Short mmCIF file of C-alpha atoms in Angstrom, two decimals:
data_model
loop_
_atom_site.label_atom_id
_atom_site.label_comp_id
_atom_site.label_asym_id
_atom_site.label_seq_id
_atom_site.Cartn_x
_atom_site.Cartn_y
_atom_site.Cartn_z
CA MET H 1 129.61 132.67 108.56
CA LYS H 2 125.59 132.65 109.11
CA PHE H 3 125.49 129.09 110.34
CA PHE H 4 129.14 129.46 112.43
CA ILE H 5 127.30 132.61 114.25
CA TYR H 6 124.15 130.77 115.28
CA THR H 7 126.27 128.09 116.42
CA LEU H 8 128.23 129.92 118.86
CA ILE H 9 125.15 131.64 120.01
CA VAL H 10 123.34 128.10 120.88
CA LEU H 11 126.55 127.21 122.89
CA ALA H 12 126.51 130.48 124.71
CA LEU H 13 122.82 130.29 125.70
CA GLY H 14 123.98 126.81 126.64
CA LEU H 15 126.35 127.61 128.63
CA ILE H 16 124.06 130.24 130.68
CA ILE H 17 121.69 127.52 131.28
CA PHE H 18 124.48 125.67 132.46
CA ASN H 19 125.85 128.18 134.89
CA ILE H 20 122.29 128.65 136.51
CA THR H 21 122.06 125.03 137.76
CA ILE H 22 125.41 125.50 139.46
CA LEU H 23 123.99 128.80 141.14
CA ASP H 24 123.38 128.41 144.99
CA PHE H 25 120.97 131.77 145.08
CA ASN H 26 121.57 131.53 148.85
CA ASN H 27 125.47 132.24 148.93
CA ILE H 28 125.50 133.89 145.35
CA LEU H 29 129.02 135.39 145.84
CA GLU H 30 130.83 132.35 147.00
CA GLY H 31 132.97 129.49 145.96
CA ASN H 32 131.36 127.64 142.88
CA SER H 33 128.38 130.25 142.80
CA LEU H 34 131.03 133.09 141.76
CA ILE H 35 132.42 131.73 138.97
CA ALA H 36 129.38 130.46 137.43
CA LEU H 37 128.09 134.28 137.69
CA ILE H 38 131.07 134.90 136.00
CA GLY H 39 130.36 132.54 133.48
CA ILE H 40 127.16 133.79 132.93
CA ILE H 41 128.15 137.42 132.46
CA ALA H 42 131.12 136.16 130.36
CA SER H 43 128.43 134.32 127.93
CA LEU H 44 125.85 137.30 128.05
CA CYS H 45 128.93 139.33 126.55
CA ALA H 46 129.62 136.82 124.02
CA VAL H 47 125.91 136.65 122.82
CA CYS H 48 125.90 140.42 122.77
CA ILE H 49 129.10 140.48 120.50
CA LEU H 50 127.84 137.78 118.23
CA LEU H 51 124.57 139.82 117.73
CA ILE H 52 126.77 142.98 116.84
CA LEU H 53 128.74 140.62 114.42
CA LYS H 54 125.81 139.52 112.67
CA THR H 55 124.09 142.86 112.43
CA SER H 56 127.29 144.45 111.18
CA LYS H 57 127.33 141.25 108.47
CA SER H 58 123.59 142.23 107.22
CA ILE H 59 124.65 146.06 107.23
CA GLU H 60 127.97 145.26 104.95
CA GLU H 61 125.95 143.34 102.66
CA LYS H 62 123.18 145.79 102.39
CA THR H 63 125.67 148.00 101.21
CA ARG H 64 127.62 146.23 98.47
CA ARG H 65 124.62 146.54 96.50
#
């Protein structure tokens, strides 16, 4: 499970980097820039959720012992 979570985090970070390259900073809320901005926000949410899941799994392991 730990490997899977880390893999998903790396993929989400890769999507963030890819979407940053698509952004047009002059017209950030138009066309493809808006789609890239939504993708960046969604990837950041995914990273946060995965980090919360990782923390909860860590707490679960500690409470079992």
